XYZ file of C-alpha atoms in Angstrom:
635
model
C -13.651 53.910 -76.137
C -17.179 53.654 -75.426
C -19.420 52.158 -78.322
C -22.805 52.740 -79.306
C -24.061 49.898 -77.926
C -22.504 50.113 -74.497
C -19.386 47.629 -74.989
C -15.726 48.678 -75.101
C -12.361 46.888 -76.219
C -9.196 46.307 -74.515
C -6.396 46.135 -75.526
C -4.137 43.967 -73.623
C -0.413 44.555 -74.959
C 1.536 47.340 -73.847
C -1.355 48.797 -70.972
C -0.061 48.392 -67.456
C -3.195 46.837 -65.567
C -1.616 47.655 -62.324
C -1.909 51.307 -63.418
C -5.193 51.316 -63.959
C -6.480 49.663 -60.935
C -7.595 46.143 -62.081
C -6.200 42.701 -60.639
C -3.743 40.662 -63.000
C -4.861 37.977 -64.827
C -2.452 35.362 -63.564
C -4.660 32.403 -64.406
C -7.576 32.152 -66.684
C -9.267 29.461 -65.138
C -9.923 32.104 -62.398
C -12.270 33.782 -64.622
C -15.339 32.978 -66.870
C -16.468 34.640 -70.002
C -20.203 35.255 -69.746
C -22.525 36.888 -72.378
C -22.560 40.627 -73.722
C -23.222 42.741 -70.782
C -24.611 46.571 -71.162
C -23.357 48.892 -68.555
C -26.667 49.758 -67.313
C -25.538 52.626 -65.530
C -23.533 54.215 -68.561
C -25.124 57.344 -70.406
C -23.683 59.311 -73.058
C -22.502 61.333 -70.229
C -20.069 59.039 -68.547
C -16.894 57.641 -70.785
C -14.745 54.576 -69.834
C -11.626 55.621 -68.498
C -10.379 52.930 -70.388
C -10.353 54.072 -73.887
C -11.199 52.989 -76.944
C -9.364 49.384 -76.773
C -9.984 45.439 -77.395
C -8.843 43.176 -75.057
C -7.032 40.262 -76.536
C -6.630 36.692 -74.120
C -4.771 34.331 -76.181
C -5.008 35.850 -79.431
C -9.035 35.749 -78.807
C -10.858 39.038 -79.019
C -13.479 39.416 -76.425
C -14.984 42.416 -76.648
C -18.539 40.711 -76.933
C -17.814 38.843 -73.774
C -17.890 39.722 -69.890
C -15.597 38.894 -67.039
C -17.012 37.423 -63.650
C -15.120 35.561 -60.706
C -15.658 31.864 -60.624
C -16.101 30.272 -57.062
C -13.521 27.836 -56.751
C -14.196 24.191 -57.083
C -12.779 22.388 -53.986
C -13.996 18.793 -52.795
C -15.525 18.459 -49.248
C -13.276 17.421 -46.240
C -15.932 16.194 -44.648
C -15.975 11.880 -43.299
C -19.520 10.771 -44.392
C -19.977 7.781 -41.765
C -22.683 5.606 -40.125
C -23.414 5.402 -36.246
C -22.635 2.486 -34.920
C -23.141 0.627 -31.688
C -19.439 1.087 -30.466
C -16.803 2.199 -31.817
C -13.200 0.344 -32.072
C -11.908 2.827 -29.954
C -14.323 2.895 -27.235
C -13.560 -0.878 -27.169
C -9.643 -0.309 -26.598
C -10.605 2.013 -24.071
C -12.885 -0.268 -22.009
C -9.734 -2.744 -22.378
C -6.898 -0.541 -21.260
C -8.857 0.153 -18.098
C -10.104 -3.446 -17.601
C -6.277 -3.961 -17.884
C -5.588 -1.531 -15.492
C -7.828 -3.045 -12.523
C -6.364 -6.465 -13.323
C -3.040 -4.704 -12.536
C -3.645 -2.582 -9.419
C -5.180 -5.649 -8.177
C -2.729 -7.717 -8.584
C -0.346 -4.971 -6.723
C -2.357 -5.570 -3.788
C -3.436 -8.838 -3.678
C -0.483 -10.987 -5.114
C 1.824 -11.739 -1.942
C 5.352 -11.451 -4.532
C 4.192 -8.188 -6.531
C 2.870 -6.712 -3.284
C 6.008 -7.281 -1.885
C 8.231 -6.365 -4.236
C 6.250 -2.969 -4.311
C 6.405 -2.506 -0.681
C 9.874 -0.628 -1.089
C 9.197 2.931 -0.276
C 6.338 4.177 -1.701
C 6.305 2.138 -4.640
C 3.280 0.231 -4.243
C 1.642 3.682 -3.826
C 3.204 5.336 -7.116
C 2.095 2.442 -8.946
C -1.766 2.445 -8.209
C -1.678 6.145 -8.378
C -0.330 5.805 -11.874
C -3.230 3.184 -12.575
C -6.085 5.221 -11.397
C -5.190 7.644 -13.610
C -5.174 6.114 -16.854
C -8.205 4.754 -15.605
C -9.603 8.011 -15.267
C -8.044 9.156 -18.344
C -10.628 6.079 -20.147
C -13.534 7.394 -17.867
C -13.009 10.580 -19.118
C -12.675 9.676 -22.901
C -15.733 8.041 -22.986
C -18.028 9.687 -20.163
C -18.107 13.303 -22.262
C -19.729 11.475 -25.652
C -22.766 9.506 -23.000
C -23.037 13.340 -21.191
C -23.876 14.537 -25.017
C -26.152 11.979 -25.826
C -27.898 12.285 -22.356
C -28.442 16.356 -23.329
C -29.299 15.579 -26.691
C -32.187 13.001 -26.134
C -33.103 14.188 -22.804
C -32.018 17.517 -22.255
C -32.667 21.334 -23.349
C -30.081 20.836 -25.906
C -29.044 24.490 -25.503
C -25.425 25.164 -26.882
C -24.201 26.291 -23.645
C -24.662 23.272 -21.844
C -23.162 21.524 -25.254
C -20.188 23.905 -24.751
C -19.734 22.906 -21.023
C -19.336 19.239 -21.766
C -17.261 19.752 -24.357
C -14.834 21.838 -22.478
C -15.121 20.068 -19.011
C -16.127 22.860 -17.035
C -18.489 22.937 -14.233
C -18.182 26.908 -14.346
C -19.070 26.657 -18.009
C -21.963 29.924 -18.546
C -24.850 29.509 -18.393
C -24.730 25.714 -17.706
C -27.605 24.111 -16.331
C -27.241 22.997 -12.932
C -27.679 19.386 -13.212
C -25.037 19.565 -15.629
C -22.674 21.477 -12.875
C -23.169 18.768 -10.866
C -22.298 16.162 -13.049
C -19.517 17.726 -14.094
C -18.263 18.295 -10.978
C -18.331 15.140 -9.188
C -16.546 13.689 -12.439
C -13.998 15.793 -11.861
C -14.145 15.327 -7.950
C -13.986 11.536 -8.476
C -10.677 11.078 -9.589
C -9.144 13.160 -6.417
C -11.456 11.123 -3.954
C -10.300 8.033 -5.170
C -6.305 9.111 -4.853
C -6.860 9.944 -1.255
C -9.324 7.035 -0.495
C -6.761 4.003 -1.572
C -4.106 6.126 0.606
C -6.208 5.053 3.295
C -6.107 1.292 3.602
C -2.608 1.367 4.993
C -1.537 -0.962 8.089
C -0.908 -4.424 5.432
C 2.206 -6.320 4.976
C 3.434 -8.743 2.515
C 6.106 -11.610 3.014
C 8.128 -13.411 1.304
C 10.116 -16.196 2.120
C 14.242 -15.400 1.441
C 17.411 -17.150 1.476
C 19.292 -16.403 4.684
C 22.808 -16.882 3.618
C 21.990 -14.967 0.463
C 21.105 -11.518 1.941
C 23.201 -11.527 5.290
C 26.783 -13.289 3.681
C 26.362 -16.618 5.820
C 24.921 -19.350 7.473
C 22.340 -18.986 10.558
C 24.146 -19.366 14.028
C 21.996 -19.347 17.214
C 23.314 -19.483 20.875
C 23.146 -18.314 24.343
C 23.659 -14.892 23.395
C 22.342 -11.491 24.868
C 20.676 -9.038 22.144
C 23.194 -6.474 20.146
C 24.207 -3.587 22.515
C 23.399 -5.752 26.204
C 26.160 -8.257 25.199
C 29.127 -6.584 27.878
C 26.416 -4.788 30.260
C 26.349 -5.920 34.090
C 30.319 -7.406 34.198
C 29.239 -10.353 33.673
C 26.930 -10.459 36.592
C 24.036 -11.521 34.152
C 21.697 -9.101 36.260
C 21.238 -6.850 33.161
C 20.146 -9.291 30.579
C 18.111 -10.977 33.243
C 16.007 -7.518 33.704
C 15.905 -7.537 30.012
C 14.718 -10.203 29.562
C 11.948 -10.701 32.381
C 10.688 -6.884 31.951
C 8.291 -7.829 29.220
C 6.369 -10.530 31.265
C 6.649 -8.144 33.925
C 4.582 -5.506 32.847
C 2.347 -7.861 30.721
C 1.513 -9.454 33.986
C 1.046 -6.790 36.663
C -2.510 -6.262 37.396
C -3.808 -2.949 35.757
C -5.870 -1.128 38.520
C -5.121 -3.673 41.157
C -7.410 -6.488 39.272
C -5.319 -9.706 38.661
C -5.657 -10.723 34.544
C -6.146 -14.468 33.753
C -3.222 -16.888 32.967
C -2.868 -17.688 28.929
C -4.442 -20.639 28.031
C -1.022 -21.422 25.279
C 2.401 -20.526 25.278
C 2.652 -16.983 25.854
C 6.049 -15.519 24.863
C 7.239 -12.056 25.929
C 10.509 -10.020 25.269
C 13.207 -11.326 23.473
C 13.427 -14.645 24.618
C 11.493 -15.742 27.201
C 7.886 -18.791 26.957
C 5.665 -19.289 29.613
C 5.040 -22.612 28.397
C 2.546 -23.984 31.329
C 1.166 -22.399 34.895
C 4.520 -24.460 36.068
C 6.723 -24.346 33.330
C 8.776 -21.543 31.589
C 11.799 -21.447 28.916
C 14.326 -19.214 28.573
C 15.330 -19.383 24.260
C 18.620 -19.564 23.352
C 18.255 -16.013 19.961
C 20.109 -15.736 17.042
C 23.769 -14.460 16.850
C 23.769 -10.652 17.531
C 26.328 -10.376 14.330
C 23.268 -12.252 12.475
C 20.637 -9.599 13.571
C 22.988 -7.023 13.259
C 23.046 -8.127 9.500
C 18.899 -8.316 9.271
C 18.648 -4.592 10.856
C 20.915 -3.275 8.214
C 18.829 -3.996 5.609
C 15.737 -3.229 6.589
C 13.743 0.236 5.774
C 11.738 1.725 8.188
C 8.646 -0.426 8.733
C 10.733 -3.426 7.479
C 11.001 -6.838 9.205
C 12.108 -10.416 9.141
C 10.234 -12.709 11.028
C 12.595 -15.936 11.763
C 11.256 -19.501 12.282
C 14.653 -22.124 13.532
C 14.431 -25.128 16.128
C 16.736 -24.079 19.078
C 17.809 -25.228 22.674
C 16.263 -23.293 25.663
C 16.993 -22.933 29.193
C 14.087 -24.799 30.838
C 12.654 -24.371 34.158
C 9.883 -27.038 35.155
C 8.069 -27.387 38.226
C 8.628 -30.251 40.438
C 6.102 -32.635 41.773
C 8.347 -34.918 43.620
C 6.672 -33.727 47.367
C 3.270 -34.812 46.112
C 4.374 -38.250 43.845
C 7.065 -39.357 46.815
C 6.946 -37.087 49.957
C 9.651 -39.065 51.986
C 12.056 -39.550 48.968
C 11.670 -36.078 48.482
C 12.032 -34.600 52.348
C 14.930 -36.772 52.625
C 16.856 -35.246 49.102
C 15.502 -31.683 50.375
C 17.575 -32.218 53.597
C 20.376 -33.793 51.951
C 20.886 -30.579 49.483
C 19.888 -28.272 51.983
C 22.566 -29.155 54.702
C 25.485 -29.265 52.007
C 24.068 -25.667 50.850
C 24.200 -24.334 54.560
C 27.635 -25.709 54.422
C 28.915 -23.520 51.477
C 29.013 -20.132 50.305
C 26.266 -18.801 48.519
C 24.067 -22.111 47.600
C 21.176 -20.996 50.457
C 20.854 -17.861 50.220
C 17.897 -16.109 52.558
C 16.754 -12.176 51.879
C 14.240 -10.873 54.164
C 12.078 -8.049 52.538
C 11.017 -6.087 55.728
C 7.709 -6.949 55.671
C 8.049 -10.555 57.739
C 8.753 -12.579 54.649
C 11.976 -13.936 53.142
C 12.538 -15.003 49.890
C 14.802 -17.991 49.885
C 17.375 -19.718 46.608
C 18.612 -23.134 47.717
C 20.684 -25.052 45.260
C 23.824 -27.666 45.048
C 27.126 -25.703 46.192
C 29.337 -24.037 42.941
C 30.994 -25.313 41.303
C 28.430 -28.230 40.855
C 24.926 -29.140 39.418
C 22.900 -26.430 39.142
C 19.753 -28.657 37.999
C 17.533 -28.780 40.688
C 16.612 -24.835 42.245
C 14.854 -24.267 45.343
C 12.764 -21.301 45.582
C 9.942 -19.925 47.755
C 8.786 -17.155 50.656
C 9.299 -18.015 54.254
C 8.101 -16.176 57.508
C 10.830 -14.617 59.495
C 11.624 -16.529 62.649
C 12.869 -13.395 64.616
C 15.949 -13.355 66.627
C 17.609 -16.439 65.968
C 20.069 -16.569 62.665
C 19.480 -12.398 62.595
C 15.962 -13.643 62.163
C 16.586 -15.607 58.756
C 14.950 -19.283 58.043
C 16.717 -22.508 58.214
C 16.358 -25.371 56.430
C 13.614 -26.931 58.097
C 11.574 -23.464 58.215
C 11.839 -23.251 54.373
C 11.148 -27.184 53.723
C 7.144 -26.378 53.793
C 7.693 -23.367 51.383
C 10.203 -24.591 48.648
C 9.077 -24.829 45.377
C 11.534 -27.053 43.336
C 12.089 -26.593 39.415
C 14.056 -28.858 37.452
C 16.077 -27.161 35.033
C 17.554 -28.497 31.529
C 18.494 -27.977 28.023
C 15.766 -28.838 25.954
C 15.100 -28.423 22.194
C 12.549 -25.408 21.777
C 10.687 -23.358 18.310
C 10.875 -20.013 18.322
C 9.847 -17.312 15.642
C 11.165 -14.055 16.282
C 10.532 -10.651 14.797
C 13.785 -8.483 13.837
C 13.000 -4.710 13.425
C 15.442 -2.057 12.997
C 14.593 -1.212 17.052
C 15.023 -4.583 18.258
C 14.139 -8.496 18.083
C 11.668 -9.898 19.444
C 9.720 -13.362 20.183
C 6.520 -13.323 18.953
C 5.609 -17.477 19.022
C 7.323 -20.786 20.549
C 7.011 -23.974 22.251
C 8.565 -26.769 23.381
C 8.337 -30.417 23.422
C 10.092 -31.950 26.370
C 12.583 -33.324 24.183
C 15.693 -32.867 26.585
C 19.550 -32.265 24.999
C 22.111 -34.687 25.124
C 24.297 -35.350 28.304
C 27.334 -32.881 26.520
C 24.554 -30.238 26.213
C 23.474 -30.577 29.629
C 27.674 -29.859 31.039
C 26.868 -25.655 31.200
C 23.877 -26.656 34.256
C 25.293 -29.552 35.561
C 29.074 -28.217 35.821
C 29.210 -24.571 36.486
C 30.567 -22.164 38.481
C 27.195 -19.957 38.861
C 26.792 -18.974 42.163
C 23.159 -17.212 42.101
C 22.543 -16.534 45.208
C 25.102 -14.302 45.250
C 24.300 -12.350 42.191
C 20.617 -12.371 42.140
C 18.917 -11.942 44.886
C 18.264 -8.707 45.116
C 16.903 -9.125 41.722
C 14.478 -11.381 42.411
C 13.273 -9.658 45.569
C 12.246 -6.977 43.215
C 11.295 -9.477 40.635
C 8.648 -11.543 42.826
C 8.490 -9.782 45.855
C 4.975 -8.533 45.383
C 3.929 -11.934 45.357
C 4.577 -12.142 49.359
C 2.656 -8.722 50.102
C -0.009 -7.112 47.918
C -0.465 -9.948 44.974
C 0.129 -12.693 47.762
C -2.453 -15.506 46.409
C -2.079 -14.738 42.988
C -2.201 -16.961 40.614
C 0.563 -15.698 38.750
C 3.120 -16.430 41.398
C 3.992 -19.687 40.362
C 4.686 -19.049 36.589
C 6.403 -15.929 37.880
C 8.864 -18.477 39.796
C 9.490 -20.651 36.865
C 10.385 -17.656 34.852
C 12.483 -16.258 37.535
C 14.488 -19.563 37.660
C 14.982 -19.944 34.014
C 16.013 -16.491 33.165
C 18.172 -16.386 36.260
C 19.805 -19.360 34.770
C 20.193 -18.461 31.125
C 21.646 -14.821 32.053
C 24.257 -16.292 34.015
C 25.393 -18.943 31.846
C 25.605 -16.441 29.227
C 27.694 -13.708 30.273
C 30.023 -16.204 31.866
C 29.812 -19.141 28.667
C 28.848 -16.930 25.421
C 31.804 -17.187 22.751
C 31.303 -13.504 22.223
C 32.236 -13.420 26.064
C 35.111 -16.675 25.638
C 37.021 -18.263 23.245
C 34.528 -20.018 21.036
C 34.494 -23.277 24.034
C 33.081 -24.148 27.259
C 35.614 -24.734 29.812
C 34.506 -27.473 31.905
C 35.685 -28.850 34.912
C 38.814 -31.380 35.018
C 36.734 -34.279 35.146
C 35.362 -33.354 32.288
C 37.066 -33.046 28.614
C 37.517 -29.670 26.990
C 34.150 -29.124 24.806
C 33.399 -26.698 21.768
C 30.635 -24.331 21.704
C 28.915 -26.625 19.274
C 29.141 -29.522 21.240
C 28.287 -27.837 25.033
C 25.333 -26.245 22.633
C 26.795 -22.545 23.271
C 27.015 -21.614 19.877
C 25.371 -23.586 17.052
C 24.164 -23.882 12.941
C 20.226 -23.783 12.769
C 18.609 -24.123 9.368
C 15.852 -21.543 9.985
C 13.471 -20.074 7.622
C 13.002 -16.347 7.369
C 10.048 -14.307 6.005
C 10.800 -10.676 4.984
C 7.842 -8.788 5.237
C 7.183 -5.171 3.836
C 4.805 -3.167 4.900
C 2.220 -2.521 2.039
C -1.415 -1.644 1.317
C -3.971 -3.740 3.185
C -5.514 -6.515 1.260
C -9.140 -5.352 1.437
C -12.566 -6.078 -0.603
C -13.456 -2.505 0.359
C -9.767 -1.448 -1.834
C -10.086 -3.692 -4.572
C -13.760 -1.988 -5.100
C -12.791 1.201 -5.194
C -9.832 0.320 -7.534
C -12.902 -1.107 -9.753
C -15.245 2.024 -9.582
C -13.686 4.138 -12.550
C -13.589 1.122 -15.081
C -16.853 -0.142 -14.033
C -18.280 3.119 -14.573
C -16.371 2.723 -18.277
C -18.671 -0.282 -19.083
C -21.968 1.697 -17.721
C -21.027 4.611 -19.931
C -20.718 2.215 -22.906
C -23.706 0.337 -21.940
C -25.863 3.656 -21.893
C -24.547 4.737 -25.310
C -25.483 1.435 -26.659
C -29.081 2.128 -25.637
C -28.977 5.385 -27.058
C -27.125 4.758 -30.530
C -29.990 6.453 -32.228
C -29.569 9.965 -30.758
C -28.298 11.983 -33.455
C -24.520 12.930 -31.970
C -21.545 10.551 -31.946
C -18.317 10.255 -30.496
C -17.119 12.799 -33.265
C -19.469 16.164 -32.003
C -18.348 19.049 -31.773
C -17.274 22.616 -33.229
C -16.293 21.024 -36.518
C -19.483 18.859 -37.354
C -21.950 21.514 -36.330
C -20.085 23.979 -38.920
C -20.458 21.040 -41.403
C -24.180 21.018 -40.859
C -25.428 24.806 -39.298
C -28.062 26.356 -41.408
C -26.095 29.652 -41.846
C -29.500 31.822 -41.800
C -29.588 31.069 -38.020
C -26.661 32.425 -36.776
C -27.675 35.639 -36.587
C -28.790 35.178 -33.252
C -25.447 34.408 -31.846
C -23.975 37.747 -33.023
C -22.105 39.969 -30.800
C -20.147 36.579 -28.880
C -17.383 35.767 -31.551
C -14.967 37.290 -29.002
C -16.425 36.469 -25.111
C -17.787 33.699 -26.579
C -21.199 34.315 -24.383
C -24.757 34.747 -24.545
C -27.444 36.749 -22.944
C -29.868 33.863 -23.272
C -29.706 30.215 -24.063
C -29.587 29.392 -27.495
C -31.034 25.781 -28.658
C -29.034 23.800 -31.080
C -31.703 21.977 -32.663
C -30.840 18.562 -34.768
C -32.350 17.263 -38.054
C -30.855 14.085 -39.427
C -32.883 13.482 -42.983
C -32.139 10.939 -45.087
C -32.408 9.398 -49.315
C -32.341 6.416 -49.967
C -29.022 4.923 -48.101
C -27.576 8.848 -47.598
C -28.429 11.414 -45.531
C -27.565 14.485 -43.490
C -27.164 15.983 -40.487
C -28.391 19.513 -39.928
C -28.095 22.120 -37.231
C -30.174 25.131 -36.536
C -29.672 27.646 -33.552
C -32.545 29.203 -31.997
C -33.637 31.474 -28.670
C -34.964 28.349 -26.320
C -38.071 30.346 -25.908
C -38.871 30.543 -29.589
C -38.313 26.229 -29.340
C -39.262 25.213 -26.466
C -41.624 22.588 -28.438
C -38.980 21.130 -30.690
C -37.016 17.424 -29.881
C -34.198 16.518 -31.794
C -34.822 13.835 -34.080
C -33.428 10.259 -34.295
C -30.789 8.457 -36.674
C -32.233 6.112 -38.901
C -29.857 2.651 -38.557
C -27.840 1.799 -41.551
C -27.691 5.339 -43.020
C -24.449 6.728 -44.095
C -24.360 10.456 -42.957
C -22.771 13.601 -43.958
């Protein structure tokens, strides 16, 4: 019921609200009672629909009262802080990746870690696992300096703010410096996985225990590589081609232009030293059952690289014609008559070009210690045209050959072994080591010289002259000599012992030096990244780039953004009257034009804010953000 002064009761008990179209009252602290109110749009014309009623709230009547919504009181949620110079976090940061390069460093350059990374691609996984945190730091720290940068030097539009924010070099409207910021940021990381991928080609060793990874002790011997152990029947023509095919094609002249003799021991194949112009060695290798072992646990790329002190087959050149020429023409004629006399100890080959080669040597079974070798002109008719003694006498070259103890390092891949360094000393074997040359049953001439026609038969026609023809003799005679004794001698070809002649007791393999313990040292080396300045820079360029970023934001620790920017502190702080401009893009989240988010830190005493006001650039174009004041607590 309407009174004459524009106020009405209500009475609360027994009216349904809900009827009537008003809210319920569940809690009075919603509500406020204000002061008498007049309908001011009420005339005697218009009646409440309400009645004539008093409203009663907790027994109070209120009918001189009105009702209003309160705004509900709710404390901020905002972190008041002050800028500081770095952050704890930024700290961490610059020490995870510091961490980081000390790590993928130390995965190259330490010789153990290297190497125990060098199986598969481990070494690989691990630095690409690295370089990402690393950029994962770079990237937590770079976007906060790229914010700074726009706000002190920049347009400070929003779009390019938006941009940095989300990472994205096709960000609209972004200003084109910022595009290519952006993207080279994000085209760092992927040049730097592909450029460490690069400095393949290195290797890492470490020294191992031999008995430990193969099941037993080191045995070395005269002893043809796994898989030419049974080839040739025991002619020892196989293992000889083996053997001497490496020096073979080192030394041929490449377009008819002889190459210079090494200045050092020169090694080549499996087993064979050119020790001197004169001199050569033939190296006794390691059991085949031994690198059998090695090549089974290698991966591809793999190797062991094997260091022992062994006995070789040496072949030196003697000078007895020069240092006593009668002593020596007299022996000469003396071996050379008992060789005519046998089977097989002079042994002539003509060529078919005039020349003979000729092998002189004691009668078998004997000494085979002193060899004969050399060309000699034909002679024509007489003897079917082959050289006697006295036509050979001016040609013969005479080697000496022995047991001596040798070095060797060899390289065991899963293709193969191979010599890569020796020498030797002169130190010659004991007498018992010496029985396998000086009582044998070899009979070379027999077996070999139709090898060695094609082994140093250039030397008499188109490289006749060269320089090379004398260290190709020695290493004829000592390979010749080695071969044989092995695929007659070997244990893997006998029964463990060298059976020598009556005279002569019955000796083991040990003691003739067939078969024998060596205490070697072996290096297992994996291939791995190459140890390079160049590498360990670019491993260095993300977290160095960490420290610039935190340097720069040092030096600008007054601009008014921190680490913190973003959608929810420029809500905090937007003057709400400017948003009007940015109607129409709650959805595409675009604008026609850029929009300037311009900054106004202000300050009281120690407190102060931070406000943010959007405006067309072109109404702005004049206006710099300000700077923070130092010590001032923000909100």
């Amino acid at each position: 019921r309407l009174t004459a002064t524009g106020t009405f009761t209500l009475i609360i008990t027994g009216i349904d609200m809900a009827a009537l179209g008003w809210e319920r009252l569940n809690d009075s602290s919603d509500y406020e009672l204000d002061q008498p109110s007049v309908f001011a749009n009420n005339d005697a014309g218009r009646v409440s629909p309400l009645g004539d009623h008093h409203e009663l709230i907790h027994g109070q009547d209120i009918s001189s009262v009105g009702l209003s919504r309160r705004k509900p009181s709710r404390p901020p949620l905002g972190k008041p802080t002050q800028k500081r110079t770095f952050h704890l976090l930024h700290l961490s940061i610059a020490g995870i990746s510091l961490i980081c390069l000390a790590l993928a460093i130390t995965a190259v350059a330490n010789e153990s870690a290297s190497w125990r990374l060098g199986v598969g691609n481990r070494q690989l996984i691990v630095l690409g696992f690295l370089l990402s945190i690393m950029n994962m730091c770079l990237g937590s720290v770079a976007p906060t300096l790229y914010l700074l940068l726009e706000a002190r030097f920049g347009s400070s539009t929003l779009q390019n703010y938006n941009g940095i924010l989300r990472n994205q070099f096709f960000s609209p409207r972004l200003s084109f410096v910022w595009r290519v910021i952006i993207g080279l940021a994000t085209a760092l990381p992927l040049g730097l996985s592909v450029a460490y991928k690069t400095f393949i080609g290195g290797s890492s060793a470490q020294t191992v225990d031999v008995a430990a990874w193969i099941g037993n002790a080191s045995y070395y011997g005269m002893f043809a590589p796994p898989g030419l152990q049974l080839l040739g029947e025991k002619t020892g023509i196989s293992i000889f081609s083996n053997a001497t095919l490496p020096y073979t094609v080192a030394s041929s002249p490449p377009n008819g232009s002889e190459l210079p003799l090494p200045t050092r021991a020169q090694t080549y194949g499996f087993n064979i030293i050119l020790l001197h112009n004169e001199n050569a060695a033939a190296l006794d290798i390691p059991q085949p059952s031994y690198v059998s072992a090695v090549q089974a646990l290698l991966a591809g790329g793999e190797s062991w690289n094997i260091s022992a002190p062994v006995f070789a087959t040496v072949a030196t050149f003697n000078h007895s014609r020069t240092r006593d020429p009668d002593g020596y023409a007299s022996y000469f004629d003396d071996v050379c008559s008992a060789a005519e006399a046998s089977s097989g100890a002079y042994t002539p080959m003509t060529m078919i070009n005039e020349w003979s080669l000729v092998l002189l040597n004691h009668p078998s079974p004997g000494d085979q210690s002193l060899q004969y070798i050399g060309f000699t002109p034909l002679r024509g008719t007489e003897h079917n045209g082959l050289p006697l003694c006295s036509d050979f006498f001016p040609y013969a070259n005479a080697y000496d050959v022995t047991r001596q103890i040798c070095q060797g390092t060899w390289t065991i891949t899963r293709g193969g072994i191979e010599l890569v360094e020796g020498s030797c000393d002169g130190t010659i074997l004991p007498a018992n080591r010496q029985v396998v040359i000086l009582h044998n049953t070899l009979f070379l001439g027999f077996w070999y010289m139709s090898t060695l026609v094609e082994f140093l038969g250039p030397f008499a026609t188109a490289r006749n002259g060269s320089e090379w023809a004398g260290p190709s003799m020695a290493i004829g005679v000592a390979a010749m000599v080695w071969s044989k004794i092995t695929v007659l001698n070997s244990p893997i070809s006998q029964d463990e012992s060298f059976r020598a002649p009556k005279e002569l007791a019955r000796l083991t393999a040990d003691e003739a030096g067939l078969l024998y313990a060596v205490n070697d040292t072996a290096m297992y080396i994996r291939p791995t990244l190459r140890k390079s300045g160049l590498l360990y820079l670019l491993l260095a360029v993300q977290p160095a780039l960490v420290i610039i970023v935190l340097g720069l934001m040092a030096v600008l620790r007054s601009t008014p953004l921190d680490r913190g920017f973003g959608l929810v502190s420029i809500l905090s702080g937007i003057d709400r009257d400017s948003l009007d401009s940015l109607a129409g893009a709650a959805l595409s989240g675009e604008l026609n034009r850029n929009v300037k988010l311009i900054i106004r830190p202000t300050h009281e005493d120690a407190q102060g804010r931070v406000k943010y006001h959007v405006a067309p650039v072109s109404s702005t174009a004049a206006v710099r953000n300000k700077g923070l004041t130092p010590k001032i607590i923000y909100h």
